[in-house]
Tab-separated table of C-alpha atoms in Angstrom:
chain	number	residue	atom	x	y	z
A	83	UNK	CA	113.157	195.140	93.932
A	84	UNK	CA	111.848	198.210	92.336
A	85	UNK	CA	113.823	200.387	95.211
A	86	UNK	CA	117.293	198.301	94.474
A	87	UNK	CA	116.990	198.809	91.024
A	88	UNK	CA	115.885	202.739	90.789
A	89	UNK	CA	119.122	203.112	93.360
A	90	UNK	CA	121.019	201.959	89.888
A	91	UNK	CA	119.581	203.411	87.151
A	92	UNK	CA	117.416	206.732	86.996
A	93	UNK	CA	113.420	206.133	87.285
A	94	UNK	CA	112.352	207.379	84.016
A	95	UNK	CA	114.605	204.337	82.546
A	96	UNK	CA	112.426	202.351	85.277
A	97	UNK	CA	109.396	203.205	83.927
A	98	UNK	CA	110.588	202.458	80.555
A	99	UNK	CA	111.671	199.076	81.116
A	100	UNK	CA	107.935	198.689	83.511
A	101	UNK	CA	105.985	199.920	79.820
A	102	UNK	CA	107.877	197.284	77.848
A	103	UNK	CA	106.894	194.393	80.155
A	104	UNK	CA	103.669	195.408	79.740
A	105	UNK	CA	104.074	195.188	76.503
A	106	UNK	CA	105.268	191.710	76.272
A	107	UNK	CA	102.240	190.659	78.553
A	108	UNK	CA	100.038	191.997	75.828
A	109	UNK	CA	102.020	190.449	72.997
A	110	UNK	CA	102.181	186.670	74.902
A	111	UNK	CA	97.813	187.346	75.622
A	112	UNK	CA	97.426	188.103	71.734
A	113	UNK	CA	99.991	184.801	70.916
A	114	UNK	CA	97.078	182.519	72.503
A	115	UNK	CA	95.188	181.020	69.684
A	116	UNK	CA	92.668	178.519	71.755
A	117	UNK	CA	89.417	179.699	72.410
A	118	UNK	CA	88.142	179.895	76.137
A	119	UNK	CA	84.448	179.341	75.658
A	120	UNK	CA	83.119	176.202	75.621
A	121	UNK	CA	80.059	177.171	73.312
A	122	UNK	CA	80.124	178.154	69.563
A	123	UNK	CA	79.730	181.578	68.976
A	124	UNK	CA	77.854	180.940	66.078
A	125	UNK	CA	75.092	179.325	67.905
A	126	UNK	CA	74.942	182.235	69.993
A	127	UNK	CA	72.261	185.051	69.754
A	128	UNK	CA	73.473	188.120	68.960
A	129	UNK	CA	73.118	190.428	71.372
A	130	UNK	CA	74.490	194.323	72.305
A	131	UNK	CA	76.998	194.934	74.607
A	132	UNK	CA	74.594	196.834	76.761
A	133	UNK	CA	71.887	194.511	77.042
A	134	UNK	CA	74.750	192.144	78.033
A	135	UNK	CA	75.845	194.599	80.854
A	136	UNK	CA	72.531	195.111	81.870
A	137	UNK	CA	71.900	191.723	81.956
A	138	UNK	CA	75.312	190.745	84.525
A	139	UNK	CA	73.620	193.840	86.255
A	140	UNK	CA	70.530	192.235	87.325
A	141	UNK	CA	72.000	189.690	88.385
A	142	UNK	CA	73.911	191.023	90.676
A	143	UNK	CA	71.406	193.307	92.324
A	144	UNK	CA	68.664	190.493	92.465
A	145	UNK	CA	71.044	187.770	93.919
A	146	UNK	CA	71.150	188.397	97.725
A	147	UNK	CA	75.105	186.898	98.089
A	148	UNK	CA	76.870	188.614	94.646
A	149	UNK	CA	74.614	192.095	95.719
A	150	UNK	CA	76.135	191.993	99.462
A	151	UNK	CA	79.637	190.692	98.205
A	152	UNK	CA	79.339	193.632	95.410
A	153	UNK	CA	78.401	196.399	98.360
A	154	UNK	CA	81.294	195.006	100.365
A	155	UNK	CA	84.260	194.935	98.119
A	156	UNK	CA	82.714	198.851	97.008
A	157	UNK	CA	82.858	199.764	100.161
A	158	UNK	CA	86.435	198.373	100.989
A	159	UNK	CA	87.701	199.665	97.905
A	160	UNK	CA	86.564	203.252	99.214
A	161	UNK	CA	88.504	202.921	102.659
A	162	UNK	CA	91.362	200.591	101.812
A	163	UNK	CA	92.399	203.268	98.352
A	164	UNK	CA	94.253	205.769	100.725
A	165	UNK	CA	96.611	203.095	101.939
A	166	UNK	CA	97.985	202.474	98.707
A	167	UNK	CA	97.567	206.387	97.522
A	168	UNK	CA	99.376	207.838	100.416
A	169	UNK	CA	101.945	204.434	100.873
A	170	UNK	CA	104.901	206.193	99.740
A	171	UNK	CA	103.810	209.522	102.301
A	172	UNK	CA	103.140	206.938	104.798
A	173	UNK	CA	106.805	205.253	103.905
A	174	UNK	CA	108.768	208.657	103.768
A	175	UNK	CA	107.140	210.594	106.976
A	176	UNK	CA	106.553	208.120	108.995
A	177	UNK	CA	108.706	205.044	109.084
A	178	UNK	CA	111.590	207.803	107.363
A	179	UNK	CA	111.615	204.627	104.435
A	180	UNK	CA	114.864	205.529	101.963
A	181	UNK	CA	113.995	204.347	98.329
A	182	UNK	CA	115.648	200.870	99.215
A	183	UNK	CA	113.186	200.442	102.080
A	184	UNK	CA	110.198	201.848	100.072
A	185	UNK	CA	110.510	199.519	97.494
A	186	UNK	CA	111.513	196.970	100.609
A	187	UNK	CA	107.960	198.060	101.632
A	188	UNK	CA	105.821	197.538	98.595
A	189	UNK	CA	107.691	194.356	97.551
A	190	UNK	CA	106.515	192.454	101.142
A	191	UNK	CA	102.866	192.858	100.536
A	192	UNK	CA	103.847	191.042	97.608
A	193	UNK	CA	105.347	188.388	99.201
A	194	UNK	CA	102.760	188.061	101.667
A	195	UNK	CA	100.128	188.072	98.987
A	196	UNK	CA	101.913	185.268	96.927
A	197	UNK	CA	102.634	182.913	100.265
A	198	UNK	CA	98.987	183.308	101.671
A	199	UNK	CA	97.685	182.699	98.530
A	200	UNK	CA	99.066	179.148	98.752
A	201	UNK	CA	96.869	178.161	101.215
A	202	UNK	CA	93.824	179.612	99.722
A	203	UNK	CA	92.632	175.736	99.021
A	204	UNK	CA	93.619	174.392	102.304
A	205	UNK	CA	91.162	177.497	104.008
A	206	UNK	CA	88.213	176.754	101.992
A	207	UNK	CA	88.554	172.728	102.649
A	208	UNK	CA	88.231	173.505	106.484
A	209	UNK	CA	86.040	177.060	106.757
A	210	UNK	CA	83.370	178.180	104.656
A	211	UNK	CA	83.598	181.269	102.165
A	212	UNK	CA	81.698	183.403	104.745
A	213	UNK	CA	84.122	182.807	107.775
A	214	UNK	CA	87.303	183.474	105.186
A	215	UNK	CA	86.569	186.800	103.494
A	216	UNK	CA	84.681	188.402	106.756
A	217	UNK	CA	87.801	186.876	108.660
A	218	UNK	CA	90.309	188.317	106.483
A	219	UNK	CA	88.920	191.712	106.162
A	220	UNK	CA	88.365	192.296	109.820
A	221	UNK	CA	91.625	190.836	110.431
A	222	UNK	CA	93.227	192.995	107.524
A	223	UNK	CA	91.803	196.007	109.255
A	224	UNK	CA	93.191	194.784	112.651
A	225	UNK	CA	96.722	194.806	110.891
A	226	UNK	CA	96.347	198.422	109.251
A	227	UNK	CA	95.745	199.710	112.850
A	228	UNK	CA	98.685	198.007	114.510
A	229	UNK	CA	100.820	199.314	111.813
A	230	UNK	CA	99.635	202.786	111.761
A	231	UNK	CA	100.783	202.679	115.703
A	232	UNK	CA	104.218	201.770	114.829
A	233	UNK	CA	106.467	204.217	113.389
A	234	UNK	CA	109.514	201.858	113.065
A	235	UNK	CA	109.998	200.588	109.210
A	236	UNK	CA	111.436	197.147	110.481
A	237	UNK	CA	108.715	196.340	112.443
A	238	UNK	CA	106.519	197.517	110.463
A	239	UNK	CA	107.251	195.475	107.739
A	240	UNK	CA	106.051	192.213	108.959
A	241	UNK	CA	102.292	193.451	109.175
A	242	UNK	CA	102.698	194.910	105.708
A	243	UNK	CA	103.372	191.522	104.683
A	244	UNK	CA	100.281	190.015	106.847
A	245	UNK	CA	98.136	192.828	106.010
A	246	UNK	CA	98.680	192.218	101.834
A	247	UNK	CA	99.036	188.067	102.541
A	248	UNK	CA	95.081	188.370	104.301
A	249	UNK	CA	93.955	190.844	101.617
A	250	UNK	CA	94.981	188.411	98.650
A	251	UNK	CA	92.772	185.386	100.714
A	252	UNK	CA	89.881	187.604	100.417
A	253	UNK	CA	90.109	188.597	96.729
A	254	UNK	CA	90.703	184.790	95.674
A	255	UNK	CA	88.057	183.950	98.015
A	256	UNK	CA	85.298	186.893	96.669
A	257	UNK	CA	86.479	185.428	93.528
A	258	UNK	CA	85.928	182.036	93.713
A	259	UNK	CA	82.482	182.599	95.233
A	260	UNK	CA	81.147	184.246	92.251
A	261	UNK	CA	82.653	181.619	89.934
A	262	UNK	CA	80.682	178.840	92.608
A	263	UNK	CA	77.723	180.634	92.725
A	264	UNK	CA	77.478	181.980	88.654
A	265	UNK	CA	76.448	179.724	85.956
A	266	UNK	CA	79.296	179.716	83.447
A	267	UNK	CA	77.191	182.227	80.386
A	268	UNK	CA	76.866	184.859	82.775
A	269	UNK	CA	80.379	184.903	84.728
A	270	UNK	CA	82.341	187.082	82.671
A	271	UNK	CA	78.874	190.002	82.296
A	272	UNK	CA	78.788	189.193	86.485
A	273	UNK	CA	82.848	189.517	86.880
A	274	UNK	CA	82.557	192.767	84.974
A	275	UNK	CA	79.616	194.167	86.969
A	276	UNK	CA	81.365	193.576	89.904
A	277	UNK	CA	84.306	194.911	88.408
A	278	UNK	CA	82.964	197.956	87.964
A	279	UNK	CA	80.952	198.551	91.148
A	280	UNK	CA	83.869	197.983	93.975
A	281	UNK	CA	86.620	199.837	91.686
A	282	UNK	CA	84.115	202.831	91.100
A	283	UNK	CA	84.580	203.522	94.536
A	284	UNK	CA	88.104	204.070	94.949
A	285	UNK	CA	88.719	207.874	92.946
A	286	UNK	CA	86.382	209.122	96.015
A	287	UNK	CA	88.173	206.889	98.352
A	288	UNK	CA	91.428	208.607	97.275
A	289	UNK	CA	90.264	211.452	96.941
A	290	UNK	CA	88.709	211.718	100.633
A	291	UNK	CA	92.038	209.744	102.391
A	292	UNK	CA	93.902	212.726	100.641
A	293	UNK	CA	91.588	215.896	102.250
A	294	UNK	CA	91.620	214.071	106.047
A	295	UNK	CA	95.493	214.091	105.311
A	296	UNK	CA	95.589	217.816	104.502
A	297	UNK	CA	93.048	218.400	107.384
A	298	UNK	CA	94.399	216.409	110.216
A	299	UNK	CA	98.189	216.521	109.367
A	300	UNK	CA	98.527	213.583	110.522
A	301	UNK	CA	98.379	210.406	108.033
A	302	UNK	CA	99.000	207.817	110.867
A	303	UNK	CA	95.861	208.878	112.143
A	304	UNK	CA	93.881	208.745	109.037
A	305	UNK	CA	95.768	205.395	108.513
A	306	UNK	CA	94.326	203.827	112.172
A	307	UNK	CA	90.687	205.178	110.625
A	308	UNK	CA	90.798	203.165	107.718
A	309	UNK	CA	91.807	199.994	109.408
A	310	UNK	CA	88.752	200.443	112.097
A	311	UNK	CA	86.697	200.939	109.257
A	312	UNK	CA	88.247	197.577	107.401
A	313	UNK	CA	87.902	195.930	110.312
A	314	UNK	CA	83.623	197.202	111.454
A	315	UNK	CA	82.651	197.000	107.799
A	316	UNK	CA	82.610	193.058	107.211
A	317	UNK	CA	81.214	192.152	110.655
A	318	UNK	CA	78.469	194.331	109.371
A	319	UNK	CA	77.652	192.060	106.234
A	320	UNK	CA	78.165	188.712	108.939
A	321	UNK	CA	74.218	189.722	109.397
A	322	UNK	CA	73.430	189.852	105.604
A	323	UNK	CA	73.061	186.973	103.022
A	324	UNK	CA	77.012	186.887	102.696
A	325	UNK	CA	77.371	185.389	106.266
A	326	UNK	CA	75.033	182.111	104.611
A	327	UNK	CA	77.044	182.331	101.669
A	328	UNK	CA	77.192	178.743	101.614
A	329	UNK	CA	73.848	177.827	101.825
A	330	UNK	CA	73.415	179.820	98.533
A	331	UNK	CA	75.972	177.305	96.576
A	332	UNK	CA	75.173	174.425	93.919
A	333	UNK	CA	74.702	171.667	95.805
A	334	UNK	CA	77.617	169.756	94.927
A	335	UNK	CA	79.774	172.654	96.253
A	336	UNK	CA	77.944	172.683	99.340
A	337	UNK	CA	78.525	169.194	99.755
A	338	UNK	CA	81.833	168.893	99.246
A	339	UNK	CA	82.335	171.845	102.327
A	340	UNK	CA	80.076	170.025	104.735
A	341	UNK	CA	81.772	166.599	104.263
A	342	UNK	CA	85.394	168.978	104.718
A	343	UNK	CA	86.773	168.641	108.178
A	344	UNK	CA	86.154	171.818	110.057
């Protein structure tokens, strides 16, 4: 949409009319008057925001499944960052993408993200968390390669779409297992943690896609690395505690997936 629309107006006025929606979004957020936490405040301790950091912290690093889960979404973060950096290179030099097609291009992963994530509930009713974010990553990775072999933008549209549809699956799904596996007082101290140690990653991430770029001159090349790095790194943590990821869940959740039809 974004590439119809800048073909009609200039894309400073775009950017304009981007900064006002985000605008709004702030101004509906700050319109909510209901409280989200169960608990009164008052009956809370009071306690400093680092201690509270420090806190989600440990828990991460001492539980075996949110550690691994942590190190994995880090370490995708510090691969995946180039494809989204250099897109628009990628776009313009290689599939020869006009601005229609680039924004063509962005707006299918998307799409793909918003149709896969559909069937996010129907996934974790037949497979367990472990099979659906190691599956998706490797299979994300599998996608970025066959795409960096294809230098035609109409075929290569189609595995953007996959590529972005699998990637959403595994952020619900990383999601969703911290929210099974936290209790409720430490989520949002855990969510930040986490947070903060797979998006840490991705300046370096960008900054190293970038150099192999400049060095190789080739960015399909560096674009086939980063998928057979997407697609190696998760069968690596199949050996950790994230493979058992299930056997780590409340027993009510774990339950409820072995009585699922697989």
């Amino acid at each position: 949409m974004a590439g119809a629309i800048a073909s009609v107006i200039s894309v400073p006025a775009l950017l304009v009319v981007d900064s006002i929606s985000y605008a709004f979004s702030a101004g509906a957020l700050a319109s909510i008057k209901a409280g989200f936490n169960t608990a009164d405040p008052k009956t809370r301790p009071a306690t400093r925001i680092l201690a509270e950091i420090g806190e989600g912290l440990r828990y991460v690093v001492t539980h075996p499944v949110l550690r691994n889960v942590s190190l994995l979404m880090m370490l995708f973060n510090l691969v995946n960052v180039t494809i989204y950096a250099q897109g628009v290179l990628y776009a313009k030099e290689r599939l020869h993408a006009s601005n229609f097609e680039l924004g063509l291009f962005f707006a299918a992963g998307s799409v793909g993200a918003v149709i896969f994530s559909l069937g996010a509930g129907w996934l974790r009713k037949r497979y367990s968390f472990s099979v659906v974010v190691i599956g998706c990553l490797s299979l994300g990775g599998l996608c970025t390669m066959v795409f960096a072999a294809i230098p035609w933008f109409w075929l290569a549209l189609p595995l953007v779409l996959l590529r972005e549809g699998l990637l959403s699956l595994l952020n619900i799904n990383t999601f969703s297992l911290r929210q099974a596996i936290v209790p409720n007082r430490m989520l949002g101290r855990v969510l930040s943690v986490a947070g903060l140690l797979a998006f840490s990653a991705m300046p370096l991430g960008s900054l190293a896609g970038g150099y192999l770029i400049q060095l190789t001159h080739n960015v399909a090349l560096v674009f086939a690395g980063v998928g057979a790095l997407m697609f190696v790194i998760p069968l690596v943590f199949a050996f950790t505690a994230l493979g058992r990821a299930d056997q780590y869940l409340p027993k009510q959740d774990t339950a409820a997936s072995t009585a699922a039809p697989s």
